Every structure is written in structure tokens, then in C-alpha cells.
Amino acid sequence: MSSDQNKPKVAEGRADKDRVVIFDTTLRDGEQCPGATMTFDEKLEVAELLDEMGVDIIEAGFPIASQGDFDSVQEIARRAKRSVICGLARAQTKDIDICAEAIKPAKRGRIHTFIGTSPLHRQYQMGIDEKEVLERVTASVTRARCYTDDVEWSAMDATRTEHDFLCRCVEAAIKAGATTVNIPDTVGYATPDEFAGLIRMIVERVPGAEKIIFSTHCHNDLGLAVANSLAGVGAGARQVECAVNGLGERAGNAALEEIVMAIRTRGDVMPFWTGIDTTMLTRASKLVSRVTAFPVQYNKAIVGRNAFAHESGIHQDGVLKFAGTFEIMTPESVGLKESSLVMGKHSGRHAFREKLKELGYELGDNALEDAFVRFKALADRKKHVYDEDIEALVDQEIASAHDRIKVVALTVIAGTGGPQKATITLDIEGKQHTYESTGDGPVDATFRAIKAIVPHEARLPLYQVSAVTEGTDAQAEVLVRLEADGKTATGRGSDTDTMVASARAYVSALNKLLARESRRKPESMLAS
Ligand code: KIV
Ligand code: ZN
């Protein structure tokens, strides 16, 4: 691996020095946030899309954290075509060695090692002094350089670190061979001017700064992650760490789509560029939302449902006359297509396959057949089937393809008369189980019946219903989050029947929890 290979290519007419390297941490920092856990297959799917979209560096995981993390980083490293594959490691020999092993199959691999530098982290988290931190910086970067010449070093909680000490740490990392130095705003505390000043100060003061790339990694606790990252770029940083949909610890990381589109749209005041194919941003957002079951806020910039919707008469009138009156970027530039009426119940397999292709799905023959059968059933019940309906249906198909527990049938008695009752049949690895339960409303009855078949102690911190499209025949999309033993899993279910969607969402979350306890067979959880 040579450092030349890791250099971004120069696009025609655009200078190398103005290129902003996009470092995506959806699969590491993003996946760390409660409820956003992804399965092995889901991580591969996200990584494949990021690679195709032109993400320069994919932080694929934290290999020492678990066998699952190690395996997914290694497999992503094996499959990546263009992106550099990066693994995270604490400033510890074992972390770095295991990280190196995980990224080994990559055409281009990076080790990202970090340590807390602020007084709070030194005193309370690690109980070590400045001298010890400096020694660990040198030792960790030196160790990482034995494996690859692409090494990133991060000063965790940099924005609350004394400037002099931060500069000494950065200098030590550069001397030991770091090629990228990241200045995280770990707790989302900085303001844009302050953050720009910090980057400028480091670039000016630290010997060797001109040889390396500086990076931003801003959290969104005050809603300033994107503004701070862009201010950092203006001050000399040329890598931005970000995540699709702004996923990440607590309030999240800087949103990739916002960084990329801000740079593209405001080239007049930010004369930089990225290698991202922006027409894939909507697809990336939808995929990450599906696999994490984290909904995208309706008014979220760039990828929210309303981001390009014009409601007021004056705006609609203006956009119809000339889009530029109220649109600063086109929906097409982020890959948004007009929602169109899909085929009806007489549409055939071929048309269905073509529609899926257009929406960005490629399913195997079996999955396609299952999705087609569900589409036909939906078209029988619903007058108008839109792109969003197809997406909800296929997302559900993909999400449940490997589930050990599936919903086979559900009958619910609801209404004012009471008692509300649910009878559910679940398929558990080929065997069917039926249970009838009463409850405080039909949802409660349904969930109780599931719990009777698959006993578990999981809590239900989230139950949320929304409509996929407009109209009383719209499909309901339900999100269910379950929490057990400090772990959370979120499931999503859709159907024109809200109760069926609820049962599917609950079972989907349950499957995810069970997948984590893979040694625990569902049979062993069945009621006798
Ligand atoms: O927020 C942070 O400081 C991090 C580091 C590990 C880079 O995520
Ligand atoms: Zn972070």
C-alpha cells in the first residue's frame, strides 16, 4: 500500500488541494447509537452502496469490540472496490493488531487510532497524566504504521483540550507517522468560529502540519455539527467525518448528505469539491433508514420527505414558472424522482422487476418472487400503488428474509365492546405456533400473544405508526423498538392493516434481538 494510492484523484479543472475527502462513519459511530444496530448483511449492503457512491474512506467498524464487528470489517475490506476501508482502534497494542488483521484483505486499508486528550478524559476516564498520553500517542501510531502507511490519529475531546497540549499531541502523532490527524468535537460543544480557529491554530503552530491531512469529526449536540465541519474545512481541514442521515452517538454526527450538498451548492463561498455521486444520496438515506429502522425527520435537509415539497401557493406558483425561484438545488441532483403511480394488479413480473431496478433494488429470484406475490396482494387491496408502497413492501421483504420467526396470520377483535383479542400464528424455523390473547387494546393483545409464544423480558421503549402515502387505504408503517439487557433493536413493519404492520414490526425487532443471542435457539424460548 503506498501513500500515493491513498491520494484522491484530481478531477478536471478542480485542484487536488481543494478536494474534501469524505470519511463515512455510519457503520462505526452511526451504528454505536442506541437502536441503530445493523446485522452483518445489512452492513455489507450499506458499505457496497457507500463504495459505489464515491465515499473515500469507509470506517467499517471497531474490530476489537466484538467478533461481529471484526467479521463485518473484514468482509467489507474484502469486497470494497474503490473506498479505503478503515477500522477503529484504541491506543492499545491488542486493538491495533486486531484492527490490522480485520482490514488486511482491503486493497487500501487504514487504521484509525485515538486517545482522549482533554483534562476531563485524562483525569476521569483514564487516570493518566500528559506525559503518559503523549507516550501512548507515539506508541499507538508507531504500532499502526508497522501494518499500513495510512494511519489516522484522533484526539478525542480535542475541543476541550488545552491548546498547547493538543499541539504537542498532534506533533507527536505526525512524528510517529500519522498521515491524517482528526480533531473531533466529541461532545458537540464547539461553535463554528471557535472550531475554525482551533484548526487554524493547529495548522499554523504544529511542525509538519503541511505534510498531513487534517480532519473534522463533529457531533451534533448543539445542532452545529455540519456548520462546525464546514468551518473546519474553511480553516484548512480536508477530510470530513460524517454519517448518512447524521446517525451517530447521542444527537449524531455531521450528516454526509448535508456536507456534500452544501459544498456542491455553495461553491461560490466554499470553493471545494468532493468525489461523491450526489444522485445516490436519497438511496443511501433510505437504505440506512431501513436497516437501522431510524426514521428520517420529514423536514430534514436534503433527504427529508418535505425537503423538496412546496406547499404554499406562492411557492408552488413560483416553482412552476421557474424552479430556481424557490429551489436552490434540483431534486434530481440528490437522486429524488417524482413519485409515480406504479402498475396496477394486472402488471406482470417484468414490469415489477423494472420498477424495482428504477428504485435501486436488485433482488435474487426467490426474494423477487416473494415481493411480487406481496405486491399483487397489495394491489388487490389498494386502489393506487405508489413508489413508496413498493419501497415499504420490498424493504420489509429484505429485512425479514433471514428471520427465524415470521408472522403467518393474525386475527384481531377490536372496538368499544371489548375485551380486545388477538389470535396470532407465528412460523418459527418451519414450525407453526398459534396463541390467543386478550389485552388493553388490539396492539397490546397482539404483542401479548407474541410474547406468549416467544417469552422474553424485552421492554418496549418505542411504538410508532405513520402512513406510507396519503389516503385511508394507505399502508401503515410501524416502528417497534425493544430493549433487553442493555441492548436495543428496532423493527419496521408495513401493511394496509395497522395491526398486521404492528405484529410484523414487533417480530422484526424480536428477530434482531435473538440474532444477537445466536446461541439461544428460539425453540428454547417457546412456551410449553
Ligand atoms: O467522537 C469521537 O471523538 C470519536 C472518536 C473515536 C474519533 O468518535
Ligand atoms: Zn464520534
Coordinates of C-alpha atoms and ligand atoms in Angstrom, one line a residue:
M1 CA 0.0 0.0 0.0
S2 CA 1.6 3.3 -0.9
S3 CA 0.5 6.7 0.3
D4 CA 0.2 7.9 -3.3
Q5 CA -2.6 5.4 -3.8
N6 CA -4.5 7.0 -1.0
K7 CA -4.3 10.4 -2.5
P8 CA -7.6 11.5 -4.1
K9 CA -7.5 11.8 -7.8
V10 CA -7.7 15.3 -9.4
A11 CA -10.8 15.9 -11.4
E12 CA -10.6 18.1 -14.5
G13 CA -10.5 21.7 -13.7
R14 CA -10.5 21.1 -9.9
A15 CA -7.4 21.4 -7.8
D16 CA -6.3 18.5 -5.6
K17 CA -5.8 20.9 -2.7
D18 CA -9.4 21.8 -2.7
R19 CA -10.7 18.3 -2.6
V20 CA -12.6 17.4 0.6
V21 CA -12.1 13.7 1.5
I22 CA -15.4 12.2 2.7
F23 CA -14.9 9.8 5.6
D24 CA -18.1 8.0 6.4
T25 CA -18.6 6.6 9.9
T26 CA -22.2 5.4 9.5
L27 CA -21.1 1.8 10.2
R28 CA -19.0 2.7 13.3
D29 CA -20.1 5.9 15.1
G30 CA -23.5 5.6 13.5
E31 CA -24.0 2.0 14.5
Q32 CA -22.9 2.9 18.0
C33 CA -26.1 4.9 18.7
P34 CA -28.7 3.0 20.7
G35 CA -31.2 1.1 18.5
A36 CA -29.2 1.5 15.2
T37 CA -27.5 -1.8 15.3
M38 CA -27.2 -3.5 11.9
T39 CA -26.8 -7.1 11.0
F40 CA -23.8 -8.4 9.1
D41 CA -25.7 -8.5 5.8
E42 CA -27.1 -5.0 6.4
K43 CA -23.6 -3.6 7.0
L44 CA -22.3 -5.2 3.8
E45 CA -25.2 -3.7 1.9
V46 CA -24.6 -0.2 3.3
A47 CA -20.8 -0.5 2.6
E48 CA -21.4 -1.6 -1.0
L49 CA -23.6 1.5 -1.6
L50 CA -21.1 3.9 0.0
D51 CA -18.3 2.4 -2.1
E52 CA -20.4 2.9 -5.2
M53 CA -21.4 6.4 -4.2
G54 CA -17.7 7.5 -4.1
V55 CA -17.1 7.7 -0.4
D56 CA -13.3 8.0 0.0
I57 CA -13.0 6.2 3.3
I58 CA -15.5 3.9 5.0
E59 CA -15.0 3.4 8.7
A60 CA -16.4 -0.1 8.7
G61 CA -16.3 -0.8 12.5
F62 CA -14.4 -1.2 15.7
P63 CA -12.9 -4.7 15.2
I64 CA -11.9 -5.3 18.9
A65 CA -15.4 -4.5 20.1
S66 CA -16.9 -7.9 19.1
Q67 CA -16.5 -10.9 16.8
G68 CA -19.4 -9.5 14.8
D69 CA -17.6 -6.2 14.2
F70 CA -14.4 -7.9 13.3
D71 CA -16.1 -10.2 10.8
S72 CA -18.0 -7.3 9.1
V73 CA -14.9 -5.1 8.8
Q74 CA -13.0 -8.0 7.3
E75 CA -15.7 -8.8 4.8
I76 CA -16.2 -5.2 3.8
A77 CA -12.4 -4.9 3.4
R78 CA -12.5 -8.0 1.1
R79 CA -15.4 -6.6 -1.1
A80 CA -14.6 -2.9 -1.4
K81 CA -13.8 -1.8 -4.9
R82 CA -12.8 1.9 -4.6
S83 CA -13.0 3.1 -1.0
V84 CA -10.3 2.9 1.6
I85 CA -11.5 0.6 4.4
C86 CA -10.8 1.8 7.9
G87 CA -11.1 0.2 11.3
L88 CA -11.1 2.0 14.7
A89 CA -8.6 1.0 17.5
R90 CA -7.9 2.5 20.9
A91 CA -4.3 3.3 21.8
Q92 CA -3.7 -0.2 22.8
T93 CA -1.5 -2.8 21.1
K94 CA -4.1 -5.5 21.0
D95 CA -6.7 -3.2 19.5
I96 CA -4.3 -2.1 16.8
D97 CA -3.2 -5.7 16.0
I98 CA -6.7 -6.9 15.7
C99 CA -7.7 -3.9 13.6
A100 CA -4.8 -4.5 11.3
E101 CA -5.9 -8.1 10.8
A102 CA -9.5 -7.1 10.0
I103 CA -8.5 -4.5 7.3
K104 CA -5.8 -6.8 5.8
P105 CA -7.9 -8.0 2.8
A106 CA -8.6 -4.4 1.7
K107 CA -7.0 -3.1 -1.5
R108 CA -6.4 0.1 0.6
G109 CA -6.7 -0.1 4.4
R110 CA -6.5 2.5 7.2
I111 CA -6.0 2.1 10.9
H112 CA -7.7 4.9 12.9
T113 CA -6.4 5.1 16.5
F114 CA -7.5 7.5 19.1
I115 CA -7.0 8.6 22.7
G116 CA -8.7 11.2 24.9
T117 CA -6.6 14.3 25.3
S118 CA -8.7 16.7 27.4
P119 CA -8.1 17.1 31.1
L120 CA -11.5 15.5 31.8
H121 CA -10.6 12.4 29.8
R122 CA -7.1 12.3 31.2
Q123 CA -8.2 12.6 34.8
Y124 CA -11.6 10.8 35.0
Q125 CA -11.6 8.4 32.1
M126 CA -8.0 7.1 32.0
G127 CA -6.4 8.4 35.2
I128 CA -3.2 9.3 33.4
D129 CA -1.1 12.4 33.1
E130 CA 0.0 14.4 30.0
K131 CA 3.3 12.6 29.7
E132 CA 1.6 9.2 29.6
V133 CA -0.9 10.4 27.0
L134 CA 2.0 11.6 24.8
E135 CA 3.8 8.3 25.1
R136 CA 0.6 6.4 24.2
V137 CA 0.1 8.6 21.1
T138 CA 3.6 7.8 19.9
A139 CA 3.4 4.1 20.7
S140 CA 0.0 3.6 19.1
V141 CA 0.7 5.4 15.8
T142 CA 4.1 3.7 15.6
R143 CA 2.5 0.3 16.0
A144 CA -0.2 1.1 13.4
R145 CA 2.5 2.2 11.0
C146 CA 4.0 -1.3 11.1
Y147 CA 0.9 -2.5 9.3
T148 CA 0.0 0.3 6.9
D149 CA 1.2 3.6 5.8
D150 CA -2.3 5.1 6.0
V151 CA -2.7 5.9 9.7
E152 CA -5.2 8.3 11.2
W153 CA -4.8 9.6 14.7
S154 CA -7.7 11.3 16.7
A155 CA -7.5 13.5 19.7
M156 CA -10.8 12.5 21.4
D157 CA -12.4 15.6 23.1
A158 CA -10.0 17.8 21.2
T159 CA -12.2 20.9 21.5
R160 CA -12.0 20.8 25.3
T161 CA -8.2 20.2 25.4
E162 CA -5.6 22.9 26.3
H163 CA -4.3 24.3 23.1
D164 CA -0.6 23.8 24.0
F165 CA -1.1 20.2 25.0
L166 CA -3.2 19.5 21.9
C167 CA -0.5 20.8 19.7
R168 CA 2.1 18.6 21.4
C169 CA -0.1 15.6 20.9
V170 CA -0.6 16.4 17.2
E171 CA 3.1 16.9 16.8
A172 CA 3.9 13.5 18.4
A173 CA 1.3 11.8 16.1
I174 CA 2.8 13.3 13.0
K175 CA 6.4 12.5 14.1
A176 CA 5.3 8.9 14.7
G177 CA 3.9 8.7 11.1
A178 CA 0.2 9.7 11.2
T179 CA -1.0 10.7 7.7
T180 CA -4.3 12.1 8.8
V181 CA -4.9 13.9 12.1
N182 CA -8.5 14.2 13.3
I183 CA -9.7 17.0 15.6
P184 CA -13.1 15.7 17.0
D185 CA -15.7 17.8 18.7
T186 CA -16.6 14.7 20.6
V187 CA -19.3 16.3 22.8
G188 CA -20.6 18.7 20.2
Y189 CA -19.6 21.7 22.3
A190 CA -17.8 24.0 19.8
T191 CA -19.2 26.9 17.7
P192 CA -18.2 27.4 14.1
D193 CA -15.8 30.4 14.7
E194 CA -14.2 28.7 17.6
F195 CA -13.8 25.4 15.7
A196 CA -12.3 27.1 12.7
G197 CA -9.9 29.0 15.0
L198 CA -8.8 25.7 16.6
I199 CA -8.0 24.1 13.2
R200 CA -6.2 27.3 12.0
M201 CA -4.2 27.4 15.2
I202 CA -3.0 23.8 14.9
V203 CA -2.2 24.1 11.2
E204 CA -0.1 27.2 11.9
R205 CA 1.7 26.0 15.1
V206 CA 2.4 22.3 14.7
P207 CA 5.7 21.4 12.8
G208 CA 5.0 19.0 10.0
A209 CA 1.3 20.1 9.7
E210 CA 1.8 20.8 6.0
K211 CA 2.6 17.1 5.3
I212 CA -0.7 15.6 6.5
I213 CA -4.4 15.9 6.1
F214 CA -6.5 17.4 8.9
S215 CA -9.9 16.0 9.6
T216 CA -13.1 17.1 11.4
H217 CA -15.4 14.9 13.4
C218 CA -18.2 17.0 14.8
H219 CA -21.1 15.8 16.9
N220 CA -24.4 17.5 16.8
D221 CA -25.4 18.1 20.4
L222 CA -26.0 21.8 19.7
G223 CA -27.1 21.2 16.1
L224 CA -23.8 22.7 14.9
A225 CA -22.1 19.6 13.5
V226 CA -22.4 20.5 9.8
A227 CA -21.6 24.2 10.4
N228 CA -18.6 23.3 12.5
S229 CA -17.3 20.8 9.9
L230 CA -17.6 23.3 7.1
A231 CA -15.9 26.0 9.2
G232 CA -13.1 23.5 9.8
V233 CA -12.7 22.9 6.0
G234 CA -12.6 26.7 5.5
A235 CA -9.7 26.8 8.0
G236 CA -7.7 24.1 6.3
A237 CA -9.1 20.7 7.1
R238 CA -9.5 18.5 4.0
Q239 CA -11.3 15.5 5.5
V240 CA -14.8 15.5 7.0
E241 CA -16.0 12.6 9.1
C242 CA -19.8 12.3 8.7
A243 CA -22.6 9.8 8.6
V244 CA -25.6 9.2 6.4
N245 CA -28.7 10.8 7.9
G246 CA -26.4 12.3 10.6
L247 CA -26.5 9.0 12.5
G248 CA -24.2 8.7 15.5
E249 CA -23.7 8.9 19.2
R250 CA -26.4 10.9 21.0
A251 CA -27.5 13.7 18.7
G252 CA -25.4 12.2 15.9
N253 CA -22.5 13.2 13.6
A254 CA -22.4 15.7 10.8
A255 CA -24.8 14.5 8.1
L256 CA -23.0 13.3 5.0
E257 CA -25.7 14.5 2.6
E258 CA -25.7 18.0 4.1
I259 CA -21.9 18.4 3.9
V260 CA -21.7 17.2 0.3
M261 CA -24.6 19.2 -0.9
A262 CA -23.5 22.4 0.9
I263 CA -20.1 22.1 -0.7
R264 CA -21.7 21.5 -4.1
T265 CA -24.4 24.2 -3.9
R266 CA -22.3 26.9 -2.4
G267 CA -19.1 26.6 -4.4
D268 CA -19.1 30.4 -4.7
V269 CA -18.2 30.8 -1.0
M270 CA -16.8 27.3 -0.3
P271 CA -14.5 26.6 -3.3
F272 CA -14.1 22.9 -2.6
W273 CA -15.3 19.7 -4.1
T274 CA -15.9 16.0 -3.2
G275 CA -16.0 12.8 -5.2
I276 CA -19.5 11.9 -4.2
D277 CA -22.1 10.9 -6.8
T278 CA -24.8 13.1 -5.3
T279 CA -27.6 11.4 -7.2
M280 CA -27.1 8.4 -4.8
L281 CA -27.8 10.4 -1.7
T282 CA -31.5 9.7 -1.5
R283 CA -30.9 6.0 -2.0
A284 CA -28.2 6.0 0.7
S285 CA -30.5 7.8 3.1
K286 CA -33.4 5.4 2.5
L287 CA -31.2 2.3 2.9
V288 CA -29.7 3.5 6.2
S289 CA -33.1 4.4 7.5
R290 CA -34.4 1.0 6.5
V291 CA -31.6 -1.1 8.0
T292 CA -31.5 0.9 11.2
A293 CA -35.2 1.5 11.4
F294 CA -34.4 5.1 12.2
P295 CA -37.0 7.3 10.5
V296 CA -35.7 10.4 8.7
Q297 CA -37.3 13.5 10.1
Y298 CA -39.8 14.9 7.5
N299 CA -38.1 18.3 7.3
K300 CA -34.5 17.0 7.3
A301 CA -32.3 18.9 4.9
I302 CA -31.6 17.2 1.6
V303 CA -33.3 13.8 2.3
G304 CA -36.4 14.6 4.3
R305 CA -39.7 13.9 2.8
N306 CA -40.5 17.6 2.6
A307 CA -37.0 18.8 1.6
F308 CA -38.3 19.5 -2.0
A309 CA -42.0 19.8 -1.3
H310 CA -43.6 23.2 -1.9
E311 CA -46.8 23.6 0.0
S312 CA -47.7 27.3 -0.1
G313 CA -49.5 28.6 -3.2
I314 CA -46.9 31.3 -3.8
H315 CA -44.1 28.8 -3.7
Q316 CA -45.8 26.3 -6.0
D317 CA -46.7 29.0 -8.5
G318 CA -43.0 30.3 -8.5
V319 CA -41.6 26.8 -8.9
L320 CA -43.9 26.0 -11.8
K321 CA -42.8 29.2 -13.6
F322 CA -39.1 28.8 -12.8
A323 CA -37.8 26.2 -10.3
G324 CA -35.0 28.5 -9.2
T325 CA -37.4 30.8 -7.6
F326 CA -37.7 28.6 -4.5
E327 CA -35.2 25.7 -5.2
I328 CA -31.5 26.1 -4.6
M329 CA -30.8 22.6 -5.8
T330 CA -32.8 20.3 -8.0
P331 CA -34.4 17.2 -6.6
E332 CA -32.7 15.2 -9.4
S333 CA -29.3 16.3 -8.1
V334 CA -29.9 14.2 -4.9
G335 CA -31.5 11.4 -6.8
L336 CA -35.1 12.2 -6.0
K337 CA -37.6 11.1 -8.6
E338 CA -41.2 12.1 -9.0
S339 CA -43.3 9.7 -7.0
S340 CA -45.2 7.9 -9.7
L341 CA -48.2 5.7 -9.9
V342 CA -47.0 2.1 -10.1
M343 CA -48.6 -0.6 -12.1
G344 CA -51.9 -2.0 -11.0
K345 CA -53.0 -5.5 -10.2
H346 CA -52.6 -6.6 -13.8
S347 CA -48.9 -5.7 -14.0
G348 CA -46.6 -8.5 -14.7
R349 CA -43.3 -9.7 -13.2
H350 CA -41.2 -8.0 -15.8
A351 CA -42.7 -4.6 -15.1
F352 CA -42.3 -5.2 -11.4
R353 CA -38.6 -6.1 -11.8
E354 CA -38.0 -3.0 -13.9
K355 CA -39.7 -0.8 -11.3
L356 CA -37.5 -2.3 -8.6
K357 CA -34.4 -1.6 -10.7
E358 CA -35.5 2.0 -11.1
L359 CA -35.9 2.3 -7.3
G360 CA -32.5 0.9 -6.8
Y361 CA -33.3 -2.6 -5.7
E362 CA -31.7 -5.8 -7.0
L363 CA -33.3 -8.9 -5.6
G364 CA -32.5 -12.5 -6.1
D365 CA -35.1 -14.7 -7.9
N366 CA -36.7 -16.0 -4.7
A367 CA -36.9 -12.7 -3.0
L368 CA -38.3 -11.1 -6.2
E369 CA -41.0 -13.8 -6.4
D370 CA -42.0 -13.3 -2.7
A371 CA -42.1 -9.5 -3.2
F372 CA -44.1 -9.9 -6.4
V373 CA -46.7 -12.1 -4.5
R374 CA -47.0 -9.4 -1.8
F375 CA -47.3 -6.7 -4.4
K376 CA -50.2 -8.5 -6.1
A377 CA -51.9 -8.9 -2.7
L378 CA -51.4 -5.2 -2.1
A379 CA -52.7 -4.1 -5.5
D380 CA -55.8 -6.2 -4.8
R381 CA -56.5 -4.2 -1.6
K382 CA -55.2 -0.8 -2.5
K383 CA -56.5 1.3 -5.4
H384 CA -53.3 3.3 -6.1
V385 CA -49.9 1.7 -5.5
Y386 CA -47.1 4.3 -5.4
D387 CA -43.3 4.0 -5.4
E388 CA -43.4 4.5 -1.7
D389 CA -45.7 1.5 -1.3
I390 CA -43.3 -0.7 -3.3
E391 CA -40.3 0.5 -1.3
A392 CA -42.1 -0.2 2.0
L393 CA -43.0 -3.7 0.7
V394 CA -39.6 -4.6 -0.6
D395 CA -37.8 -3.1 2.5
Q396 CA -39.9 -5.4 4.6
E397 CA -39.1 -8.4 2.3
I398 CA -35.4 -7.7 2.6
A399 CA -35.4 -7.0 6.3
S400 CA -37.3 -10.3 7.1
A401 CA -35.6 -12.5 4.5
H402 CA -33.4 -14.3 7.2
D403 CA -35.8 -14.0 10.1
R404 CA -36.2 -17.1 12.2
I405 CA -39.7 -16.0 13.3
K406 CA -42.3 -14.9 10.8
V407 CA -45.9 -13.7 11.1
V408 CA -48.2 -16.1 9.3
A409 CA -51.6 -15.0 10.3
L410 CA -53.3 -12.5 12.6
T411 CA -57.0 -12.0 13.6
V412 CA -57.9 -9.2 15.9
I413 CA -61.1 -8.2 17.6
A414 CA -61.2 -4.5 18.4
G415 CA -63.7 -1.8 19.1
T416 CA -65.6 -0.3 22.0
G417 CA -67.3 -3.6 23.1
G418 CA -64.1 -5.3 24.5
P419 CA -62.4 -7.3 25.5
Q420 CA -60.0 -6.8 22.6
K421 CA -58.5 -10.0 21.5
A422 CA -55.7 -11.2 19.1
T423 CA -55.0 -14.6 17.7
I424 CA -51.6 -14.9 16.1
T425 CA -49.8 -17.7 14.2
L426 CA -46.0 -17.5 14.1
D427 CA -43.7 -19.6 12.0
I428 CA -40.6 -20.4 13.9
E429 CA -38.0 -22.1 11.8
G430 CA -40.6 -24.0 9.8
K431 CA -43.0 -24.9 12.8
Q432 CA -46.2 -23.0 13.3
H433 CA -47.4 -21.9 16.7
T434 CA -50.8 -20.2 17.5
Y435 CA -51.8 -18.3 20.6
E436 CA -54.8 -16.2 21.5
S437 CA -54.6 -13.3 24.0
T438 CA -56.7 -10.5 25.3
G439 CA -55.2 -7.1 26.0
D440 CA -55.6 -3.5 26.7
G441 CA -56.5 -2.7 23.1
P442 CA -55.7 -4.7 19.9
V443 CA -52.0 -3.8 19.8
D444 CA -51.4 -4.9 23.4
A445 CA -53.4 -8.1 22.8
T446 CA -51.2 -8.8 19.7
F447 CA -47.9 -8.2 21.5
R448 CA -49.0 -10.3 24.4
A449 CA -49.8 -13.2 22.1
I450 CA -46.4 -12.9 20.5
K451 CA -44.8 -12.8 23.9
A452 CA -46.7 -15.9 25.0
I453 CA -45.2 -17.8 22.0
V454 CA -41.7 -16.4 22.4
P455 CA -41.3 -15.5 26.1
H456 CA -38.8 -12.7 26.6
E457 CA -38.1 -9.8 29.0
A458 CA -37.6 -7.1 26.5
R459 CA -39.1 -3.7 27.2
L460 CA -40.9 -1.6 24.5
P461 CA -39.4 1.9 24.6
L462 CA -40.9 2.9 21.2
Y463 CA -44.0 2.1 19.2
Q464 CA -44.7 4.5 16.4
V465 CA -47.2 4.4 13.5
S466 CA -47.1 6.5 10.3
A467 CA -48.7 6.4 6.9
V468 CA -46.6 5.5 3.9
T469 CA -48.7 7.5 1.5
E470 CA -51.9 9.6 1.6
G471 CA -55.4 8.2 1.8
T472 CA -57.4 6.0 4.1
D473 CA -56.2 2.9 2.2
A474 CA -52.5 3.9 2.8
Q475 CA -50.2 1.3 4.2
A476 CA -49.3 1.8 7.8
E477 CA -45.6 1.8 8.7
V478 CA -44.9 0.8 12.3
L479 CA -41.6 1.1 14.2
V480 CA -41.1 -1.0 17.3
R481 CA -38.0 -0.8 19.5
L482 CA -37.3 -3.5 22.0
E483 CA -34.7 -3.3 24.8
A484 CA -33.2 -6.2 26.7
D485 CA -30.0 -6.5 28.7
G486 CA -28.9 -3.0 27.7
K487 CA -29.2 -3.9 24.0
T488 CA -31.8 -2.4 21.7
A489 CA -33.2 -3.5 18.4
T490 CA -35.7 -1.7 16.2
G491 CA -38.0 -3.4 13.7
R492 CA -40.2 -2.0 11.0
G493 CA -43.4 -3.5 9.5
S494 CA -45.8 -2.3 6.9
D495 CA -49.2 -3.3 5.7
T496 CA -52.6 -1.7 4.9
D497 CA -53.7 -3.3 8.2
T498 CA -52.1 -1.4 11.1
M499 CA -52.3 -4.4 13.4
V500 CA -50.5 -6.7 10.9
A501 CA -47.9 -4.0 10.4
S502 CA -47.5 -3.8 14.2
A503 CA -47.1 -7.5 14.6
R504 CA -44.5 -7.6 11.8
A505 CA -42.6 -4.7 13.3
Y506 CA -42.6 -6.4 16.8
V507 CA -41.5 -9.7 15.4
S508 CA -38.8 -8.0 13.3
A509 CA -37.3 -6.3 16.4
L510 CA -37.5 -9.6 18.2
N511 CA -35.6 -11.4 15.4
K512 CA -32.9 -8.8 15.7
L513 CA -32.5 -9.3 19.4
L514 CA -32.5 -13.0 19.0
A515 CA -29.8 -12.8 16.3
R516 CA -27.5 -11.2 18.8
E517 CA -28.0 -14.2 21.2
S518 CA -27.4 -16.6 18.4
R519 CA -26.5 -19.4 20.8
R520 CA -30.0 -19.1 22.3
K521 CA -32.4 -21.0 20.0
P522 CA -35.9 -19.7 19.7
E523 CA -37.3 -23.2 20.4
S524 CA -35.8 -22.9 23.9
M525 CA -37.9 -19.8 24.4
L526 CA -41.2 -21.3 23.4
A527 CA -43.9 -21.7 26.0
S528 CA -44.5 -25.3 26.9
Ligands
KIV1 O1 -16.4 11.4 18.8 C1 -15.2 11.0 18.8 O2 -14.3 11.6 19.4 C2 -15.0 9.7 18.2 C3 -13.5 9.3 18.1 C4 -13.4 7.9 18.2 C5 -13.0 9.8 16.7 O3 -15.9 9.1 17.7
ZN2 ZN -17.7 10.4 17.4

